[in-house]
Structure formats: structure tokens, C-alpha cells
Amino acid sequence: MITRRAALAAPYFMVPAVARAANASINVNSFLRDAATRPGGRELQMALAASAKFRAPAYIPSGCTVILRDEPSVVLPSGATLTGEGRTSVIAGAYTRRMANCLLRNDWKTPVHNLSLRNFAIDRSGSGVEHGILFNGINGLTIDGLHAFGASAAISGILGISSILNATGNVPRLTSRNVII
């Protein structure tokens, strides 16, 4: 497993050697601050950035629930992989104010490529959760073993993949393609 220290401090030229390590993965818990007991959006965002940089999967271990609390959506960068241990590796939201956002998304203004989501759960039963995962302009997305549960008061879904950024037409249309679910 790639440690937080290695993920943040390794020079760029060492990336291929680190990523080739046996069973290399980037545990979201390795980014916890000293007093934190449970990872949140910050830790997951850092693990995904390291995943894209080192070409190793960001990993949510069994029994771990990443809870987003009144923070922006977690943005998946190009080349990131997120994996877990099935229904026991969970991403959930618990907002104290009404959110009009999603738990996971990509950068909608820049074409994003080669994302992989494997074997974890999205829980939309927390307070203030409106959307699960929203993607736009993806070229190369693989989703395998995604578990979805919980309901939201909002009329929305667990997964949305669009080719339209917004209804105003202020930005170029980004087409999603090469999507495997």
C-alpha cells in the first residue's frame, strides 16, 4: 500500500516505481488528520489525487464509511481509480443544510478520461443528500460492482452520465463516450 507520506512527498520521477509495488493501493484512511476517526471528503479527494498521480487505486477498506459533511462534491481527476470491498466500503453524505450537489463528480469544464469505480457503495439515505454520482464529458469510464442504497427526498438518482454541462449553453458541450457499466 502506498502511504500518505509516499503519496505526498515522492518525487515525480519515482511514480512508476511506487505504482508497480505489489498490491499497491492508496488507503483513504492514510489521509486522516490526527484527531479524525472517520474519513471525509477531504481525505477521499486527496486519495483520488494520489491515485491519478501514481496510477494506483484509491481504496476504501471494508467497514469504512466516508462521510461528506457540508463540503463540496469529491471531484474525480483523469486517471483515478476508486475501489473498495463491496457493500461495506461506503460513501455517504450527512449535510446539516440543504445541498444541491452530488457526492462524486468529475470536473465538468474539462474533458476527463480513464476513470474507474469498482466494488464500493453509495448511500443516499443521509440528511441533505440530493445526488449520488454525476459525470459529464467522460471518455473512458468503467463502473463495476457499484452498490447503491438509500433514498433521497430529492427527485434524482444514484448515477447520471450526461453529455450536457448545463442548460444555459454558456460552455461547450462535452460528449461522454466509452462508458462501461
Coordinates of N, CA and C in Angstrom, one line a residue:
M1 N 0.8 -1.2 0.0 CA 0.0 0.0 0.0 C 0.9 1.2 0.0
I2 N 0.5 2.2 -0.8 CA 1.2 3.5 -0.8 C 0.8 4.3 0.4
T3 N 1.7 4.8 1.1 CA 1.4 5.6 2.3 C 1.1 7.0 2.0
R4 N 0.5 7.7 2.9 CA 0.3 9.2 2.7 C 1.6 9.9 2.5
R5 N 2.6 9.6 3.3 CA 3.9 10.2 3.1 C 4.5 10.0 1.7
A6 N 4.4 8.8 1.2 CA 4.9 8.5 -0.1 C 4.1 9.2 -1.2
A7 N 2.7 9.2 -1.0 CA 1.9 9.9 -2.0 C 2.1 11.4 -2.1
L8 N 2.4 12.0 -1.0 CA 2.6 13.5 -1.0 C 4.0 13.9 -1.2
A9 N 5.0 13.1 -0.9 CA 6.3 13.5 -0.9 C 7.2 12.9 -2.0
A10 N 6.8 11.8 -2.6 CA 7.6 11.2 -3.6 C 7.8 12.1 -4.8
P11 N 9.0 12.2 -5.3 CA 9.3 13.0 -6.5 C 8.6 12.4 -7.7
Y12 N 8.3 13.2 -8.7 CA 7.6 12.8 -9.9 C 8.3 11.6 -10.6
F13 N 9.6 11.6 -10.6 CA 10.3 10.6 -11.4 C 10.2 9.2 -10.7
M14 N 9.8 9.1 -9.4 CA 9.6 7.9 -8.7 C 8.2 7.3 -8.9
V15 N 7.3 8.0 -9.5 CA 6.0 7.5 -9.6 C 5.9 6.1 -10.2
P16 N 6.5 5.7 -11.3 CA 6.4 4.4 -11.9 C 6.8 3.3 -10.9
A17 N 7.9 3.5 -10.2 CA 8.4 2.5 -9.2 C 7.4 2.3 -8.1
V18 N 6.8 3.4 -7.6 CA 5.9 3.3 -6.5 C 4.6 2.6 -6.9
A19 N 4.1 2.9 -8.1 CA 2.9 2.4 -8.6 C 3.0 0.9 -9.0
R20 N 4.3 0.4 -9.2 CA 4.5 -1.0 -9.5 C 4.6 -1.9 -8.3
A21 N 4.6 -1.3 -7.1 CA 4.7 -2.1 -5.9 C 3.5 -3.1 -5.8
A22 N 3.8 -4.3 -5.3 CA 2.8 -5.4 -5.2 C 1.6 -4.9 -4.4
N23 N 0.5 -5.1 -5.0 CA -0.8 -4.8 -4.3 C -0.9 -3.3 -3.9
A24 N -0.3 -2.4 -4.7 CA -0.2 -1.0 -4.4 C -1.6 -0.4 -4.4
S25 N -2.0 0.2 -3.4 CA -3.3 1.0 -3.3 C -3.1 2.1 -2.3
I26 N -4.0 3.1 -2.4 CA -3.9 4.3 -1.6 C -5.1 4.3 -0.7
N27 N -4.9 3.9 0.6 CA -6.0 3.8 1.6 C -6.4 5.2 2.0
V28 N -7.7 5.4 1.8 CA -8.3 6.7 2.2 C -8.0 7.1 3.7
N29 N -7.9 6.1 4.5 CA -7.6 6.3 5.9 C -6.2 6.8 6.2
S30 N -5.3 6.6 5.3 CA -4.0 7.1 5.5 C -3.9 8.6 5.4
F31 N -5.0 9.3 5.0 CA -5.0 10.8 4.9 C -5.7 11.4 6.1
L32 N -6.1 10.6 7.1 CA -6.8 11.1 8.2 C -5.9 12.1 9.0
R33 N -6.5 13.2 9.5 CA -5.8 14.0 10.4 C -5.7 13.3 11.8
D34 N -4.9 13.7 12.6 CA -4.6 13.0 13.9 C -5.9 12.8 14.7
A35 N -6.7 13.8 14.8 CA -7.9 13.7 15.7 C -9.1 13.1 15.0
A36 N -9.1 12.9 13.7 CA -10.2 12.4 13.0 C -10.3 10.9 13.1
T37 N -11.5 10.4 13.2 CA -11.7 8.9 13.3 C -12.3 8.3 12.1
R38 N -12.8 9.2 11.2 CA -13.5 8.7 10.0 C -13.2 9.6 8.9
P39 N -12.9 9.1 7.7 CA -12.5 9.9 6.6 C -13.7 10.7 6.1
G40 N -13.5 11.8 5.5 CA -14.5 12.7 4.9 C -14.1 13.0 3.4
G41 N -14.7 14.0 2.9 CA -14.5 14.4 1.5 C -13.0 14.8 1.3
R42 N -12.4 15.5 2.2 CA -11.0 15.9 2.1 C -10.1 14.7 1.9
E43 N -10.3 13.7 2.8 CA -9.4 12.6 2.7 C -9.6 11.8 1.4
L44 N -10.9 11.6 1.0 CA -11.2 10.9 -0.3 C -10.6 11.7 -1.5
Q45 N -10.7 13.0 -1.4 CA -10.2 13.9 -2.5 C -8.7 13.7 -2.6
M46 N -8.0 13.7 -1.5 CA -6.5 13.5 -1.5 C -6.1 12.1 -2.0
A47 N -6.9 11.1 -1.6 CA -6.6 9.7 -2.1 C -6.8 9.6 -3.6
L48 N -7.8 10.3 -4.1 CA -8.1 10.2 -5.6 C -7.0 11.0 -6.3
A49 N -6.6 12.1 -5.8 CA -5.5 12.8 -6.5 C -4.2 12.0 -6.5
A50 N -3.9 11.3 -5.4 CA -2.8 10.4 -5.4 C -3.0 9.2 -6.4
S51 N -4.2 8.7 -6.5 CA -4.5 7.6 -7.4 C -4.2 8.0 -8.8
A52 N -4.6 9.2 -9.2 CA -4.3 9.7 -10.6 C -2.8 9.9 -10.8
K53 N -2.2 10.4 -9.8 CA -0.7 10.7 -9.9 C 0.1 9.4 -10.0
F54 N -0.2 8.4 -9.1 CA 0.6 7.2 -9.0 C 0.1 6.1 -9.8
R55 N -1.1 6.2 -10.4 CA -1.8 5.2 -11.2 C -2.0 3.9 -10.3
A56 N -2.4 4.2 -9.1 CA -2.7 3.1 -8.1 C -4.1 3.4 -7.6
P57 N -4.9 2.4 -7.3 CA -6.3 2.7 -6.9 C -6.4 3.3 -5.5
A58 N -7.3 4.3 -5.4 CA -7.7 4.8 -4.1 C -8.6 3.8 -3.5
Y59 N -8.4 3.4 -2.2 CA -9.1 2.3 -1.7 C -9.8 2.7 -0.4
I60 N -11.1 2.2 -0.4 CA -11.9 2.4 0.8 C -12.0 1.0 1.5
P61 N -11.4 0.8 2.6 CA -11.4 -0.5 3.2 C -12.8 -1.0 3.7
S62 N -12.9 -2.3 3.9 CA -14.1 -2.9 4.5 C -14.4 -2.3 5.8
G63 N -15.7 -1.9 6.0 CA -16.1 -1.4 7.3 C -15.9 0.1 7.4
C64 N -15.4 0.8 6.3 CA -15.2 2.2 6.3 C -16.3 2.9 5.6
T65 N -16.8 4.0 6.3 CA -17.8 4.9 5.6 C -17.1 6.3 5.5
V66 N -17.0 6.8 4.3 CA -16.5 8.1 4.0 C -17.8 9.0 4.1
I67 N -17.8 10.0 5.0 CA -19.0 10.8 5.1 C -18.6 12.2 4.7
L68 N -19.3 12.8 3.7 CA -19.2 14.1 3.3 C -20.1 15.0 4.1
R69 N -19.6 16.0 4.8 CA -20.4 16.8 5.7 C -20.2 18.3 5.3
D70 N -21.2 18.9 4.7 CA -21.2 20.3 4.3 C -19.9 20.7 3.6
E71 N -19.5 19.9 2.7 CA -18.3 20.2 1.9 C -18.6 19.9 0.4
P72 N -17.8 20.5 -0.5 CA -18.1 20.3 -1.9 C -18.1 18.8 -2.3
S73 N -18.6 18.5 -3.4 CA -18.6 17.2 -4.0 C -17.1 16.8 -4.2
V74 N -16.8 15.5 -4.1 CA -15.5 15.0 -4.4 C -15.4 14.9 -5.9
V75 N -14.3 15.5 -6.4 CA -14.1 15.5 -7.9 C -13.0 14.4 -8.3
L76 N -13.4 13.6 -9.2 CA -12.5 12.5 -9.7 C -11.7 13.1 -10.8
P77 N -10.4 13.1 -10.7 CA -9.5 13.6 -11.7 C -9.3 12.5 -12.8
S78 N -8.8 12.9 -14.0 CA -8.5 11.9 -15.0 C -7.5 10.9 -14.5
G79 N -7.8 9.6 -14.8 CA -6.9 8.6 -14.5 C -7.1 8.0 -13.1
A80 N -8.0 8.5 -12.3 CA -8.3 8.0 -11.0 C -9.1 6.7 -11.0
T81 N -8.8 5.8 -10.0 CA -9.5 4.6 -9.8 C -9.9 4.6 -8.3
L82 N -11.2 4.3 -8.1 CA -11.7 4.2 -6.7 C -12.2 2.8 -6.5
T83 N -11.8 2.1 -5.5 CA -12.2 0.7 -5.3 C -12.4 0.5 -3.8
G84 N -13.1 -0.6 -3.5 CA -13.5 -0.9 -2.1 C -13.7 -2.4 -2.0
E85 N -14.4 -2.7 -0.9 CA -14.7 -4.1 -0.6 C -16.2 -4.4 -0.6
G86 N -16.9 -3.8 -1.6 CA -18.3 -4.1 -1.8 C -19.2 -3.2 -0.9
R87 N -20.3 -3.8 -0.4 CA -21.3 -3.0 0.4 C -20.7 -2.4 1.7
T88 N -19.6 -2.9 2.2 CA -19.0 -2.4 3.4 C -18.0 -1.3 3.3
S89 N -17.8 -0.9 2.0 CA -17.0 0.3 1.7 C -17.9 1.4 1.2
V90 N -18.2 2.4 2.0 CA -19.4 3.2 1.7 C -19.0 4.7 1.6
I91 N -19.6 5.4 0.6 CA -19.5 6.9 0.6 C -20.9 7.4 0.8
A92 N -21.1 8.3 1.8 CA -22.4 8.8 2.2 C -22.3 10.3 2.5
G93 N -23.4 10.9 2.6 CA -23.4 12.3 2.9 C -24.3 12.6 4.1
A94 N -23.9 13.5 4.9 CA -24.7 13.9 6.1 C -24.6 15.4 6.3
Y95 N -25.5 16.1 5.6 CA -25.4 17.6 5.5 C -26.3 18.2 6.5
T96 N -25.9 19.3 7.1 CA -26.8 20.0 8.0 C -27.6 21.1 7.3
R97 N -27.3 21.4 6.1 CA -28.0 22.3 5.3 C -28.4 21.7 4.0
R98 N -29.4 22.2 3.3 CA -29.8 21.6 2.1 C -28.7 21.8 1.0
M99 N -28.4 20.7 0.4 CA -27.3 20.7 -0.6 C -28.0 20.4 -2.0
A100 N -27.5 21.1 -3.0 CA -28.0 20.9 -4.3 C -26.8 20.3 -5.1
N101 N -26.1 19.4 -4.5 CA -24.8 18.9 -5.1 C -24.9 17.4 -5.1
C102 N -23.8 16.8 -5.5 CA -23.7 15.3 -5.6 C -22.5 14.9 -4.7
L103 N -22.5 13.6 -4.4 CA -21.4 13.1 -3.6 C -20.1 13.0 -4.5
L104 N -20.1 12.4 -5.7 CA -19.0 12.3 -6.5 C -19.3 12.9 -7.9
R105 N -18.3 13.5 -8.5 CA -18.5 14.1 -9.8 C -17.1 14.3 -10.5
N106 N -17.1 14.6 -11.8 CA -15.8 15.0 -12.4 C -15.8 16.5 -12.6
D107 N -14.7 17.0 -13.1 CA -14.6 18.4 -13.5 C -15.4 18.6 -14.8
W108 N -16.5 19.2 -14.7 CA -17.4 19.3 -15.8 C -16.9 20.3 -16.9
K109 N -15.9 21.1 -16.7 CA -15.5 22.0 -17.7 C -14.3 21.6 -18.5
T110 N -13.7 20.4 -18.1 CA -12.5 19.9 -18.7 C -12.8 18.5 -19.1
P111 N -12.5 18.0 -20.3 CA -12.6 16.6 -20.6 C -11.8 15.7 -19.7
V112 N -12.5 14.7 -19.2 CA -11.9 13.8 -18.2 C -11.8 12.4 -18.9
H113 N -10.8 11.7 -18.6 CA -10.6 10.3 -19.2 C -10.1 9.3 -18.2
N114 N -10.5 8.1 -18.5 CA -10.0 6.9 -17.8 C -10.3 6.9 -16.3
L115 N -11.5 6.9 -16.0 CA -12.0 6.8 -14.6 C -12.5 5.3 -14.4
S116 N -12.3 4.8 -13.2 CA -12.7 3.5 -12.9 C -13.3 3.5 -11.4
L117 N -14.5 3.0 -11.3 CA -15.2 2.9 -10.0 C -15.5 1.4 -9.8
R118 N -15.0 0.8 -8.7 CA -15.1 -0.6 -8.6 C -15.4 -1.0 -7.1
N119 N -16.5 -1.8 -7.0 CA -16.8 -2.5 -5.8 C -16.8 -1.7 -4.5
F120 N -17.7 -0.7 -4.5 CA -18.0 0.1 -3.3 C -19.5 0.5 -3.3
A121 N -19.9 1.2 -2.3 CA -21.3 1.5 -2.1 C -21.5 3.0 -2.0
I122 N -22.6 3.5 -2.6 CA -23.1 4.9 -2.4 C -24.4 4.8 -1.6
D123 N -24.4 5.6 -0.5 CA -25.6 5.6 0.4 C -26.2 7.0 0.3
R124 N -27.4 7.1 -0.2 CA -28.1 8.4 -0.3 C -29.1 8.6 0.8
S125 N -29.0 7.8 1.9 CA -30.0 8.0 2.9 C -29.7 9.1 3.9
G126 N -28.5 9.6 3.9 CA -28.2 10.7 4.8 C -28.9 12.0 4.6
S127 N -28.9 12.8 5.6 CA -29.7 14.1 5.5 C -29.0 15.0 4.5
G128 N -29.9 15.6 3.6 CA -29.4 16.6 2.7 C -28.7 16.1 1.4
V129 N -28.7 14.8 1.2 CA -28.1 14.2 0.1 C -29.1 14.3 -1.1
E130 N -28.6 14.9 -2.2 CA -29.5 15.0 -3.3 C -29.2 14.1 -4.5
H131 N -27.9 14.0 -4.9 CA -27.5 13.1 -5.9 C -26.4 12.2 -5.5
G132 N -26.2 11.1 -6.2 CA -25.1 10.2 -5.9 C -23.9 10.6 -6.7
I133 N -23.8 10.1 -8.0 CA -22.7 10.4 -8.8 C -23.1 11.0 -10.1
L134 N -22.5 12.2 -10.5 CA -22.9 12.8 -11.7 C -21.6 13.0 -12.6
F135 N -21.6 12.6 -13.8 CA -20.5 12.7 -14.7 C -20.9 13.4 -16.0
N136 N -20.0 14.2 -16.6 CA -20.2 14.9 -17.8 C -18.9 14.9 -18.6
G137 N -18.9 14.6 -19.9 CA -17.7 14.7 -20.7 C -16.7 13.7 -20.4
I138 N -17.1 12.5 -20.1 CA -16.1 11.4 -19.7 C -15.7 10.6 -21.0
N139 N -14.5 10.4 -21.2 CA -14.0 9.5 -22.2 C -13.3 8.3 -21.5
G140 N -13.9 7.2 -21.4 CA -13.3 6.1 -20.7 C -13.7 6.0 -19.3
L141 N -14.9 5.4 -19.0 CA -15.4 5.2 -17.6 C -15.8 3.8 -17.5
T142 N -15.3 3.1 -16.4 CA -15.7 1.7 -16.1 C -16.2 1.7 -14.7
I143 N -17.5 1.2 -14.6 CA -18.1 1.0 -13.3 C -18.4 -0.4 -13.2
D144 N -18.0 -1.0 -12.1 CA -18.2 -2.5 -11.8 C -18.4 -2.7 -10.4
G145 N -19.5 -3.3 -10.0 CA -19.8 -3.7 -8.6 C -20.2 -2.5 -7.8
L146 N -20.8 -1.5 -8.3 CA -21.3 -0.3 -7.6 C -22.6 -0.7 -6.9
H147 N -22.6 -0.6 -5.6 CA -23.8 -0.9 -4.8 C -24.4 0.5 -4.4
A148 N -25.7 0.6 -4.6 CA -26.5 1.8 -4.3 C -27.6 1.5 -3.4
F149 N -27.7 2.3 -2.3 CA -28.9 2.1 -1.4 C -29.2 3.4 -0.8
G150 N -30.4 3.4 -0.1 CA -30.8 4.7 0.5 C -31.7 5.5 -0.5
A151 N -32.5 6.3 0.1 CA -33.4 7.1 -0.7 C -33.1 8.6 -0.3
S152 N -33.4 9.5 -1.2 CA -33.3 10.9 -1.0 C -34.6 11.5 -1.2
A153 N -34.8 12.6 -0.5 CA -36.1 13.4 -0.7 C -36.1 14.1 -2.0
A154 N -35.0 14.2 -2.6 CA -34.9 14.9 -4.0 C -35.3 13.9 -5.1
I155 N -35.8 14.4 -6.1 CA -36.1 13.5 -7.3 C -34.8 13.5 -8.1
S156 N -34.0 12.5 -7.8 CA -32.7 12.4 -8.5 C -32.3 10.9 -8.4
G157 N -31.1 10.6 -8.9 CA -30.7 9.2 -8.9 C -29.3 9.0 -8.3
I158 N -28.9 7.7 -8.4 CA -27.6 7.3 -7.9 C -26.5 7.7 -8.9
L159 N -26.8 7.5 -10.2 CA -25.7 7.7 -11.2 C -26.3 8.4 -12.4
G160 N -25.7 9.5 -12.8 CA -26.1 10.2 -14.0 C -24.8 10.4 -14.9
I161 N -24.9 10.1 -16.2 CA -23.8 10.4 -17.1 C -24.4 11.2 -18.2
S162 N -23.9 12.4 -18.4 CA -24.5 13.3 -19.3 C -23.5 13.8 -20.4
S163 N -24.1 14.3 -21.5 CA -23.2 15.0 -22.5 C -23.5 16.5 -22.5
I164 N -24.3 16.9 -21.5 CA -24.6 18.3 -21.5 C -24.2 18.9 -20.1
L165 N -23.4 20.0 -20.2 CA -22.9 20.6 -19.0 C -24.0 21.3 -18.2
N166 N -24.7 22.1 -18.9 CA -25.8 22.8 -18.3 C -26.8 23.3 -19.4
A167 N -27.9 23.7 -19.0 CA -29.0 24.1 -19.9 C -28.8 25.5 -20.5
T168 N -27.9 26.3 -20.0 CA -27.7 27.6 -20.4 C -26.9 27.8 -21.7
G169 N -26.1 26.8 -22.1 CA -25.3 26.8 -23.3 C -24.1 27.8 -23.2
N170 N -23.7 28.2 -22.0 CA -22.6 29.1 -21.8 C -21.2 28.4 -22.0
V171 N -21.2 27.1 -22.0 CA -20.0 26.3 -22.2 C -20.1 25.3 -23.3
P172 N -19.0 24.9 -23.8 CA -19.1 23.9 -24.9 C -19.6 22.6 -24.4
R173 N -20.3 21.9 -25.3 CA -20.9 20.6 -25.0 C -19.7 19.5 -24.9
L174 N -19.7 18.8 -23.9 CA -18.7 17.7 -23.7 C -19.4 16.4 -23.8
T175 N -19.0 15.6 -24.8 CA -19.7 14.3 -25.0 C -19.1 13.2 -24.2
S176 N -19.9 12.4 -23.5 CA -19.4 11.2 -22.8 C -19.4 10.0 -23.8
R177 N -18.3 9.2 -23.7 CA -18.2 8.1 -24.6 C -17.3 7.0 -23.9
N178 N -17.3 5.8 -24.4 CA -16.6 4.7 -23.9 C -16.9 4.5 -22.5
V179 N -18.2 4.3 -22.2 CA -18.7 4.1 -20.8 C -19.1 2.6 -20.7
I180 N -18.6 1.9 -19.7 CA -18.9 0.5 -19.5 C -19.4 0.4 -18.0
I181 N -20.6 0.0 -17.9 CA -21.2 -0.2 -16.6 C -21.7 -1.7 -16.4

